[in-house]
Short mmCIF file of C-alpha atoms in Angstrom, two decimals:
data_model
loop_
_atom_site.label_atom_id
_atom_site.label_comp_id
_atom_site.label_asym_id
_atom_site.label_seq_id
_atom_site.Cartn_x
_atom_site.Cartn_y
_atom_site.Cartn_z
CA UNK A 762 207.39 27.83 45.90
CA UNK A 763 207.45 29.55 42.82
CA UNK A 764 203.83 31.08 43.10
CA UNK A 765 204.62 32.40 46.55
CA UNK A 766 207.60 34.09 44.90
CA UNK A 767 205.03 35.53 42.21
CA UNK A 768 202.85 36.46 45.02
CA UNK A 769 204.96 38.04 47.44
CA UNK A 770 206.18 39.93 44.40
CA UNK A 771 202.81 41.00 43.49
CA UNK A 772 202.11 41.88 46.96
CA UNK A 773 205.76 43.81 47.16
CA UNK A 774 204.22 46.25 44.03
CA UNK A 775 200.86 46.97 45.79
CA UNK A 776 199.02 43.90 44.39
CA UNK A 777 196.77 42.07 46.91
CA UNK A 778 194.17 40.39 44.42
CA UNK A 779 196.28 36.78 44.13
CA UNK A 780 195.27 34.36 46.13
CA UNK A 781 197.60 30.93 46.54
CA UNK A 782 196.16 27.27 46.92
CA UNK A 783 195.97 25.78 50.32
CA UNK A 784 195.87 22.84 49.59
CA UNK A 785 199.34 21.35 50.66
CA UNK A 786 199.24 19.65 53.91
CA UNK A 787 202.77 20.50 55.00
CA UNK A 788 204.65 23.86 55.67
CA UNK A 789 203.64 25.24 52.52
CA UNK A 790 200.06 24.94 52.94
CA UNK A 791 200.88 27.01 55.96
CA UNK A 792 202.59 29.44 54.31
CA UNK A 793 200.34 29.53 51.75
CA UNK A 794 197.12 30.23 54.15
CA UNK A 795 199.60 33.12 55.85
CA UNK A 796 200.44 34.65 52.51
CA UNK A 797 196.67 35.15 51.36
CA UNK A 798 195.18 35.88 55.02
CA UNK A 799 198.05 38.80 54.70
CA UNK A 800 197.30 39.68 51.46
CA UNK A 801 193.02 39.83 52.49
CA UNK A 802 193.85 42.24 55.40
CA UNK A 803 196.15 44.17 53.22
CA UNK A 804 193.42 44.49 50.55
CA UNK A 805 190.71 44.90 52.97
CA UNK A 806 192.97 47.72 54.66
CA UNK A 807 193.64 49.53 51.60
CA UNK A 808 190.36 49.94 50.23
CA UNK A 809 188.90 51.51 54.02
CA UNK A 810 192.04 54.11 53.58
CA UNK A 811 190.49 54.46 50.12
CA UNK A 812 186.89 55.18 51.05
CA UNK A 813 187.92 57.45 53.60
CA UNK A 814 189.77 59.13 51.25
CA UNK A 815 187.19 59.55 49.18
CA UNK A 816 184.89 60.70 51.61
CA UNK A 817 187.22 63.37 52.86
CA UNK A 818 188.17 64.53 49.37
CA UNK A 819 183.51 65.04 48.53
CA UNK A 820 183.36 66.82 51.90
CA UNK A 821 186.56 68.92 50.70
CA UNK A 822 185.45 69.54 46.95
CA UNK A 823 181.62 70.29 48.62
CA UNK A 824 182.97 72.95 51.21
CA UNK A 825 182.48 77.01 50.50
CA UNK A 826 185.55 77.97 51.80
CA UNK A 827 188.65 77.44 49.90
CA UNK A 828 191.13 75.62 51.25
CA UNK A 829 194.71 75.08 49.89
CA UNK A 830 196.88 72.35 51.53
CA UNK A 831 200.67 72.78 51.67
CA UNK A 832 203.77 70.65 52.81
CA UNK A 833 206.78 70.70 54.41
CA UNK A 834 208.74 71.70 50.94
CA UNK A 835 205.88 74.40 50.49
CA UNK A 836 204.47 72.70 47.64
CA UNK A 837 200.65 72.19 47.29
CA UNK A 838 199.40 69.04 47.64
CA UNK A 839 195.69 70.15 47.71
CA UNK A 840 193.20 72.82 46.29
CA UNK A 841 189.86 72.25 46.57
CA UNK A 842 187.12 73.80 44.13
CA UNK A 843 185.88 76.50 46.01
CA UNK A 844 189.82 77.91 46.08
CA UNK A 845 189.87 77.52 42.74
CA UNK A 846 186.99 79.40 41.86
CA UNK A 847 188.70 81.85 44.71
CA UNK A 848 191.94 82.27 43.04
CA UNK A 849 190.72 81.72 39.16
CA UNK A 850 192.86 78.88 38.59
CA UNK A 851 192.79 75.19 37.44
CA UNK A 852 192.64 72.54 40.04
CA UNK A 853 195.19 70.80 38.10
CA UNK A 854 197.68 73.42 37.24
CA UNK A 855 198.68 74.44 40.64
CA UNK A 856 199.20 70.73 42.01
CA UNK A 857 202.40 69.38 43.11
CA UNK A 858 203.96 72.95 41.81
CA UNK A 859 205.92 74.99 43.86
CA UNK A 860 203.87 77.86 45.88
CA UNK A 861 206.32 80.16 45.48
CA UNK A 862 206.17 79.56 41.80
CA UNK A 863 202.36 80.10 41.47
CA UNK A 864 200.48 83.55 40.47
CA UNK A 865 198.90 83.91 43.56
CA UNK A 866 201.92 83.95 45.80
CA UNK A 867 202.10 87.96 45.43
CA UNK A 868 198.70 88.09 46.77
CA UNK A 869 199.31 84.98 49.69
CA UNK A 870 203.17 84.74 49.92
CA UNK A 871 203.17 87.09 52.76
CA UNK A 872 200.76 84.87 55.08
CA UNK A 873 202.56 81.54 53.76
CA UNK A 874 206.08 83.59 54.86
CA UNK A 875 204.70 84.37 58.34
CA UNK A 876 202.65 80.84 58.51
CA UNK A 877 206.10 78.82 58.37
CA UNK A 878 207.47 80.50 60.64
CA UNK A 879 205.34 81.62 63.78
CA UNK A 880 203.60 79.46 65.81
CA UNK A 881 200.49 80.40 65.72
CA UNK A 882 197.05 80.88 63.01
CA UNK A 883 198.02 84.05 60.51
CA UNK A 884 195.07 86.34 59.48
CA UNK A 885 195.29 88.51 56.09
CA UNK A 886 191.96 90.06 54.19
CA UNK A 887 192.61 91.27 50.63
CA UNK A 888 191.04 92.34 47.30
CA UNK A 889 190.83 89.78 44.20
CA UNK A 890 188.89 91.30 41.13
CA UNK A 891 186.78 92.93 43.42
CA UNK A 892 186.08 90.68 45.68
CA UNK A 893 186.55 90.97 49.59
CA UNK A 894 188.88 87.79 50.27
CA UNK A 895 189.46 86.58 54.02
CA UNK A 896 192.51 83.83 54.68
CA UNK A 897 193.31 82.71 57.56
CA UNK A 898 196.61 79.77 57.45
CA UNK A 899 197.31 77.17 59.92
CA UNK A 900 201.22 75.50 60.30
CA UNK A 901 201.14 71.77 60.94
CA UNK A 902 203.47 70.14 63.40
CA UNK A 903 204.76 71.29 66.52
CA UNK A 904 208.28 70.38 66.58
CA UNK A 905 209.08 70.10 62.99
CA UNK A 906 207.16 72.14 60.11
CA UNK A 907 205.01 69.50 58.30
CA UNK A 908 202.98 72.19 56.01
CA UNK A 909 200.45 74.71 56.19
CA UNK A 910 196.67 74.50 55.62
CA UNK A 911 194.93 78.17 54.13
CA UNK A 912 191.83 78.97 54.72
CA UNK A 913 189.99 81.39 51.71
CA UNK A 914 186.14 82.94 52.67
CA UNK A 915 184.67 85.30 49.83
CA UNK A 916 182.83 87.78 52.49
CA UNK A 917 182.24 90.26 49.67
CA UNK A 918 178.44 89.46 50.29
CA UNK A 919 178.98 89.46 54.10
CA UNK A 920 180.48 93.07 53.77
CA UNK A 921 177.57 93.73 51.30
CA UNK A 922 174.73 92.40 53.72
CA UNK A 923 176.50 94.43 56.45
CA UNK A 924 176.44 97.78 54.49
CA UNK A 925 172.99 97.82 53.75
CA UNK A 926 172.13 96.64 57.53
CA UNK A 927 174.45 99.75 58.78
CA UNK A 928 172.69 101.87 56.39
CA UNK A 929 169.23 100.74 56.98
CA UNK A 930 169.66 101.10 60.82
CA UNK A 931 170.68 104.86 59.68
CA UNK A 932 167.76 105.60 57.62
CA UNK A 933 165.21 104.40 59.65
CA UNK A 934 166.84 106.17 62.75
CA UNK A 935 166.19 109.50 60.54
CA UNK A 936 163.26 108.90 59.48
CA UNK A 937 161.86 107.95 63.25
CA UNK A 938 163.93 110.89 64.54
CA UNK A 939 162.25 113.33 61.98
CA UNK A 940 158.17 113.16 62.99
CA UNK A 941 159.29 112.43 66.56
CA UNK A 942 161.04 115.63 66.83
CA UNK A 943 158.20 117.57 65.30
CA UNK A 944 156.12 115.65 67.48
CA UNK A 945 157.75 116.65 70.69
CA UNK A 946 158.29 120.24 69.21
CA UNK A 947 154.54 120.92 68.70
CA UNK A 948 153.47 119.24 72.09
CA UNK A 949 156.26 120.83 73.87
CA UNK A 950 154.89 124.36 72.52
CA UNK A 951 151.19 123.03 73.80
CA UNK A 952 152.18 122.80 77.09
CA UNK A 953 154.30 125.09 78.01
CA UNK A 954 151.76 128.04 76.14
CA UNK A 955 149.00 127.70 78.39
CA UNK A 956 147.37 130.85 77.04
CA UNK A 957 147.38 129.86 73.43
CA UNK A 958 144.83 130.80 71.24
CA UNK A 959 142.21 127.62 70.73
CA UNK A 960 143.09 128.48 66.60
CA UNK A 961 146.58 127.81 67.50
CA UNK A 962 146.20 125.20 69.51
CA UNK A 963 144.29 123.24 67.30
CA UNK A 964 146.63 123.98 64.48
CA UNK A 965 149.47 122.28 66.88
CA UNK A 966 147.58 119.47 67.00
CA UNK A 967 146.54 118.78 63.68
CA UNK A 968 150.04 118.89 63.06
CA UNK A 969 150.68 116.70 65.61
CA UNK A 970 148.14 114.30 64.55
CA UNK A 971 150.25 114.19 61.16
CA UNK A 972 153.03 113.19 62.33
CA UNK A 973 151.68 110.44 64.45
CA UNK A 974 150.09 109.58 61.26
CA UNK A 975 153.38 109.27 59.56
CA UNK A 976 155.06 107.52 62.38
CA UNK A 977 152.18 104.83 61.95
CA UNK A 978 152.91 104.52 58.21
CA UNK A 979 156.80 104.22 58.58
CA UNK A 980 156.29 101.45 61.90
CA UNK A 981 153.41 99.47 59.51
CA UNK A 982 156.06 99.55 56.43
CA UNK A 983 159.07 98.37 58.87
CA UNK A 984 156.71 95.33 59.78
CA UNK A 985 155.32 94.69 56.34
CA UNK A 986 159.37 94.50 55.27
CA UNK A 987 160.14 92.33 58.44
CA UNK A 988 157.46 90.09 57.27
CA UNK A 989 158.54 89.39 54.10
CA UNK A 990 162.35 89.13 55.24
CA UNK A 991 161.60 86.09 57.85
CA UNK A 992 159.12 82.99 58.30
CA UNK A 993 157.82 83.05 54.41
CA UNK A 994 156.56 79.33 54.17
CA UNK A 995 155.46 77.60 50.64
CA UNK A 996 152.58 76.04 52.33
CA UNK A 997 150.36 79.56 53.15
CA UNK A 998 150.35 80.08 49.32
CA UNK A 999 146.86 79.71 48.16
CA UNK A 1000 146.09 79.25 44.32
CA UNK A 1001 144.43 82.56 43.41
CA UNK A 1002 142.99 84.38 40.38
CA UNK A 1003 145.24 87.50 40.17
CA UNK A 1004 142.39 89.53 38.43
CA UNK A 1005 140.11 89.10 41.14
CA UNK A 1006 142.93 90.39 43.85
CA UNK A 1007 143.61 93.07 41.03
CA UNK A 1008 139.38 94.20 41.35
CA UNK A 1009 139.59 94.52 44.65
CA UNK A 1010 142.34 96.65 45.33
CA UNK A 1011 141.13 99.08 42.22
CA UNK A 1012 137.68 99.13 43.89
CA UNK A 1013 139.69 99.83 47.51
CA UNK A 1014 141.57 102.95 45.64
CA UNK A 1015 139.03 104.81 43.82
CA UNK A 1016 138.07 107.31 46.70
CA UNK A 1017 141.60 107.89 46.90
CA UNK A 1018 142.07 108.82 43.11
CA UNK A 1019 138.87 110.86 43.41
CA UNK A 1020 139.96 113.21 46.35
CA UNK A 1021 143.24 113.64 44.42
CA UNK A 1022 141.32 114.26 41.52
CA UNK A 1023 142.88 111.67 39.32
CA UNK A 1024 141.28 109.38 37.06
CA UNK A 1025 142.17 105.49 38.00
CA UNK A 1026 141.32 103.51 35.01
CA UNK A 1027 141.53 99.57 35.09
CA UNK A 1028 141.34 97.40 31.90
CA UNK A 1029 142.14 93.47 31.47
CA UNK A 1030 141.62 90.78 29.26
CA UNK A 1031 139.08 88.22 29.50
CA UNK A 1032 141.79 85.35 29.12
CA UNK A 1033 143.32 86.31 32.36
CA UNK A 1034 140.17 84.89 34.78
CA UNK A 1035 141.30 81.69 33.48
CA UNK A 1036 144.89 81.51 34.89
CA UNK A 1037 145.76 80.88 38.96
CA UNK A 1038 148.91 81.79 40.28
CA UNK A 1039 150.65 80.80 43.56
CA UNK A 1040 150.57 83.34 46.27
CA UNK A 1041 149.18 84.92 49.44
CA UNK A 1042 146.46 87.47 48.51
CA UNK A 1043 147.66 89.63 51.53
CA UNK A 1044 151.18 90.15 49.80
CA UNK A 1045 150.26 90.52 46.35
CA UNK A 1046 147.42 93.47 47.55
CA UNK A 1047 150.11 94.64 49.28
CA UNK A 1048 152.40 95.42 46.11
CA UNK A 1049 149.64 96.11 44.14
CA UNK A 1050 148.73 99.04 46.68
CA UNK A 1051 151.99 100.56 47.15
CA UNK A 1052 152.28 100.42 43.38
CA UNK A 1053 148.91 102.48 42.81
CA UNK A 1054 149.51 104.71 45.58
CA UNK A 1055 152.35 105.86 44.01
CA UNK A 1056 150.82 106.41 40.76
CA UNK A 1057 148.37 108.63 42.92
CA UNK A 1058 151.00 110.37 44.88
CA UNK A 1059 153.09 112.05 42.20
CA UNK A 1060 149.92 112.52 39.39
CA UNK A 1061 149.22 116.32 39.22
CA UNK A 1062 145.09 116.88 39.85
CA UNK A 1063 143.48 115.82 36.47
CA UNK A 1064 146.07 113.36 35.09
CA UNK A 1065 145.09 109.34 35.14
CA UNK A 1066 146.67 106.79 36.33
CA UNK A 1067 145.95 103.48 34.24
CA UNK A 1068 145.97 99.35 35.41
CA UNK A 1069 146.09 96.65 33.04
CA UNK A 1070 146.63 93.14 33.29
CA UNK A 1071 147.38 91.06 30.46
CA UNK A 1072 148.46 87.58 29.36
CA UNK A 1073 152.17 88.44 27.46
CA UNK A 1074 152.04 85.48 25.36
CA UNK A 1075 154.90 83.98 27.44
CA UNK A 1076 153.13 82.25 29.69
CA UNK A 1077 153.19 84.96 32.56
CA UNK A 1078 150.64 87.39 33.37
CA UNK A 1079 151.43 91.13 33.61
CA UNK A 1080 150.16 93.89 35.94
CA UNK A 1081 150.74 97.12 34.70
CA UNK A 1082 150.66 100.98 36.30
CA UNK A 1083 150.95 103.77 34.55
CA UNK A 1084 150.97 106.90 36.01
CA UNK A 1085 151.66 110.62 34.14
CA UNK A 1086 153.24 111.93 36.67
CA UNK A 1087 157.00 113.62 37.23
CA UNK A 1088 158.39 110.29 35.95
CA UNK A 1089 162.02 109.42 36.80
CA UNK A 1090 165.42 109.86 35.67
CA UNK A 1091 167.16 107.49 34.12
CA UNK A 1092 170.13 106.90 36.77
CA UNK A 1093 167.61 106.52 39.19
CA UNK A 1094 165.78 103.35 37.73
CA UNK A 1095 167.87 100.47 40.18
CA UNK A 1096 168.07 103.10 43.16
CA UNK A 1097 164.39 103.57 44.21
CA UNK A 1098 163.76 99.93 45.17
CA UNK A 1099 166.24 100.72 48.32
CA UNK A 1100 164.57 100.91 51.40
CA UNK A 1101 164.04 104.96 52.18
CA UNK A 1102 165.35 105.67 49.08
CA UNK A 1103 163.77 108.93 47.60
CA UNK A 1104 164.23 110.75 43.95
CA UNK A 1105 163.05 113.99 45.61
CA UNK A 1106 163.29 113.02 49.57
CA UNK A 1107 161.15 116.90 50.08
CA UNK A 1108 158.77 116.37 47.51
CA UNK A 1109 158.38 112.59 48.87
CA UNK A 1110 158.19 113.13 52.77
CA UNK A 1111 155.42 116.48 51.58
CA UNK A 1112 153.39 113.84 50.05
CA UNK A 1113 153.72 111.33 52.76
CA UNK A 1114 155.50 108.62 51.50
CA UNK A 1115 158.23 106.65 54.12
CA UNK A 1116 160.70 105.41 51.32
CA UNK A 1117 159.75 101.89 52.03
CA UNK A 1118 156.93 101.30 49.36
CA UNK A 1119 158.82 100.10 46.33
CA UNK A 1120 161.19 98.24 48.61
CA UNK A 1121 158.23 96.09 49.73
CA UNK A 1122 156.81 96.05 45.94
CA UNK A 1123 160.50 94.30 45.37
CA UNK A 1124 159.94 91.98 47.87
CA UNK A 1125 156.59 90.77 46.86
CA UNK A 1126 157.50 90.12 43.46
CA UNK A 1127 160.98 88.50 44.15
CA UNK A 1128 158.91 86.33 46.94
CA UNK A 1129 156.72 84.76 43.85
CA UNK A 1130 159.60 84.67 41.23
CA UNK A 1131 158.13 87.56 39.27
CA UNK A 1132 159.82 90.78 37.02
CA UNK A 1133 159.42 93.72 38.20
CA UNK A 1134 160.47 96.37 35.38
CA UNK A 1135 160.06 100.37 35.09
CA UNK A 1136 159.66 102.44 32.23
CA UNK A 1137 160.34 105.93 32.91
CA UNK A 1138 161.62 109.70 31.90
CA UNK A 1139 161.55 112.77 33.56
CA UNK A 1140 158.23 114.84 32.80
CA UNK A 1141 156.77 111.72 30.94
CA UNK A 1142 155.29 110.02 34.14
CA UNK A 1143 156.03 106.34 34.77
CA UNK A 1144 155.00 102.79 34.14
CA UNK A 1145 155.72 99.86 36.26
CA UNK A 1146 155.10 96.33 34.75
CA UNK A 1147 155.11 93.57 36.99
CA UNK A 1148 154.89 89.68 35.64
CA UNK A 1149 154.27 86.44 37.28
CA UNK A 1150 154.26 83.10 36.17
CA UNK A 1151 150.88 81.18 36.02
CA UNK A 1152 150.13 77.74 37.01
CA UNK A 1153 150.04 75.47 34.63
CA UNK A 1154 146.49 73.30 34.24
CA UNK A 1155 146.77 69.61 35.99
CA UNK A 1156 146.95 66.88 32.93
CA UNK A 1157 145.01 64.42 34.74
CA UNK A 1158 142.07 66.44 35.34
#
């Protein structure tokens, strides 16, 4: 009798472990068997309310939108991680505390006000060191108020995403609307001048030509850029030898050099036909042309545009062009890998150039985990060094 008093004391402070001895044939035997089949389910109940638990607070901790938890007395009884990080706080610190007593109630109290008291969800979007904050809180209970559940998603990224989507969808609209309006303005002219000098005529339609030409280069970009957005897949990368893709596209852009009268120099060291990187040879002659072209573009008749590529003792192999060109200010250094961004947007549509070429050359390079860096002043010309990391030789072989 005494060790079921013990036990159903134990069991009384949230102790389940004890187990009592059956043996007695009588009542208390009995008792005994109904004390410890109790105390199993109790146990067993406990620790499935446990795992559960546990389970809800890793998918709670492991979600990207914050999420504060508040009851009846407006107190918080949970903040995950991510609402942590929201708010800058400590997990801890806010617990069990008061909202209303908290930092962040001048930036929240007005959606936990409204949340109490209407019926239904409460929307607010506000500004937190920068940041674009979304929160969206939930009462609980329909007849009585049982607490409130808020909702925090950092959209600053969203908003960012959606800015350069709006603006891209405005540039390229431009610069589609630009040749196609010269396009229809010099066929327009054809037509309707059916005694036009064969001089003039022919004029129109060189012109014409030239911007079909440059419609051409600005739909061929767009794809390239679409390309490397979407369906990139590990598995089409081929190990290649980055000097021999580096050959071929200096070979591919000599005649160009020449009828701009520019000298295209390449130089490289024999160490780098030893080292392989990971790629697609498409992509990587792809940045490497934009990259030269460029260099070609804005060099005056008789300057040179150089291409090295060198081992920089780091482990990564670096492609460099330099150019002697108009060079580039300063300020402008992070702007000109935006898609149709332009230094001189005259000087760059006279010369042909669609504003997408160092976009794509950005692309490339982040594709393959590379640097990308530019070294440039106005007057001075420019240099653009690009490194990637080289595969390292198989130990077993």
């Amino acid at each position: 009798v005494l060790r079921m008093t013990q036990a159903s004391a134990l069991m009384a402070s949230g102790e389940f472990s004890l187990r009592l001895d059956e043996g007695h044939a009588n009542e208390l035997g009995s008792l005994a068997r109904a004390l410890n089949k109790l105390a199993a389910g109790t146990q067993a109940k406990i620790e499935e309310v446990a795992a559960r638990q546990n389970e809800l607070t890793v998918v709670l901790q492991g979600m990207t939108e914050g999420i504060i938890a508040l009851n009846a007395d407006q107190a918080v009884i949970q903040m995950n991680r991510s609402a942590a990080t929201i708010l800058n706080l400590e997990q801890s610190s806010v617990l069990n505390k008061p909202f209303q007593s908290l930092s962040i109630a001048r930036d929240l109290g007005e959606i936990v006000t409204a949340g109490f008291t209407a019926t239904g969800p409460q929307f607010q979007t506000m500004t937190l060191g920068g940041r674009r904050i979304e929160v969206s809180g939930l009462r609980l209970g329909d007849a009585s108020v049982e607490g409130m559940i808020l909702v925090l998603r950092d959209t600053t990224e969203l908003q960012r995403l959606e800015r350069v989507r709006t603006d891209f969808v405005a540039n390229a609209s431009h610069e589609l609307k630009t040749p196609i309006s010269a396009l229809r303005g010099f066929v327009d002219t054809v037509i309707d001048d059916t005694e036009m000098p064969t001089e003039t005529r022919r004029s129109f339609l060189v012109r014409s030509q030239q911007q079909i030409h440059r419609l051409a280069s600005i739909v061929q970009d767009l794809l390239q850029l679409s390309r490397l957005d979407t369906g990139y897949s590990p598995d089409s990368d081929k190990t290649l030898v980055l000097s021999d893709v580096v050959h071929q596209v200096y070979l591919t852009k000599i005649t160009d050099a020449e009828i701009k009268q520019v000298q295209l120099i390449y130089e490289t060291s024999p160490d780098c036909q030893q080292h392989r990187i990971q790629g697609r040879a498409d992509d990587l002659a792809l940045m490497l042309s934009n990259l030269i072209d460029n260099a070609i573009k804005y060099s005056d008749h008789g300057g040179t545009v150089s291409l090295t590529l060198a081992m920089n003792g780091e482990g990564l192999i670096r492609f460099n062009v330099t150019d002697q060109g108009v060079g580039i200010p300063a300020e402008e250094h992070d702007k000109i890998f935006e898609r149709f961004y332009r230094v001189d947007p005259a000087r760059s549509r006279n010369k042909g150039g669609t504003g997408l070429g160092l976009s794509i050359v950005k692309h490339v390079v982040e594709r393959y985990q590379g640097r990308i860096k530019l070294v440039s002043r106005p007057g001075q010309g420019a240099s653009f060094s690009v490194t990637f990391p080289i595969l390292q030789p198989d130990p077993t072989r």
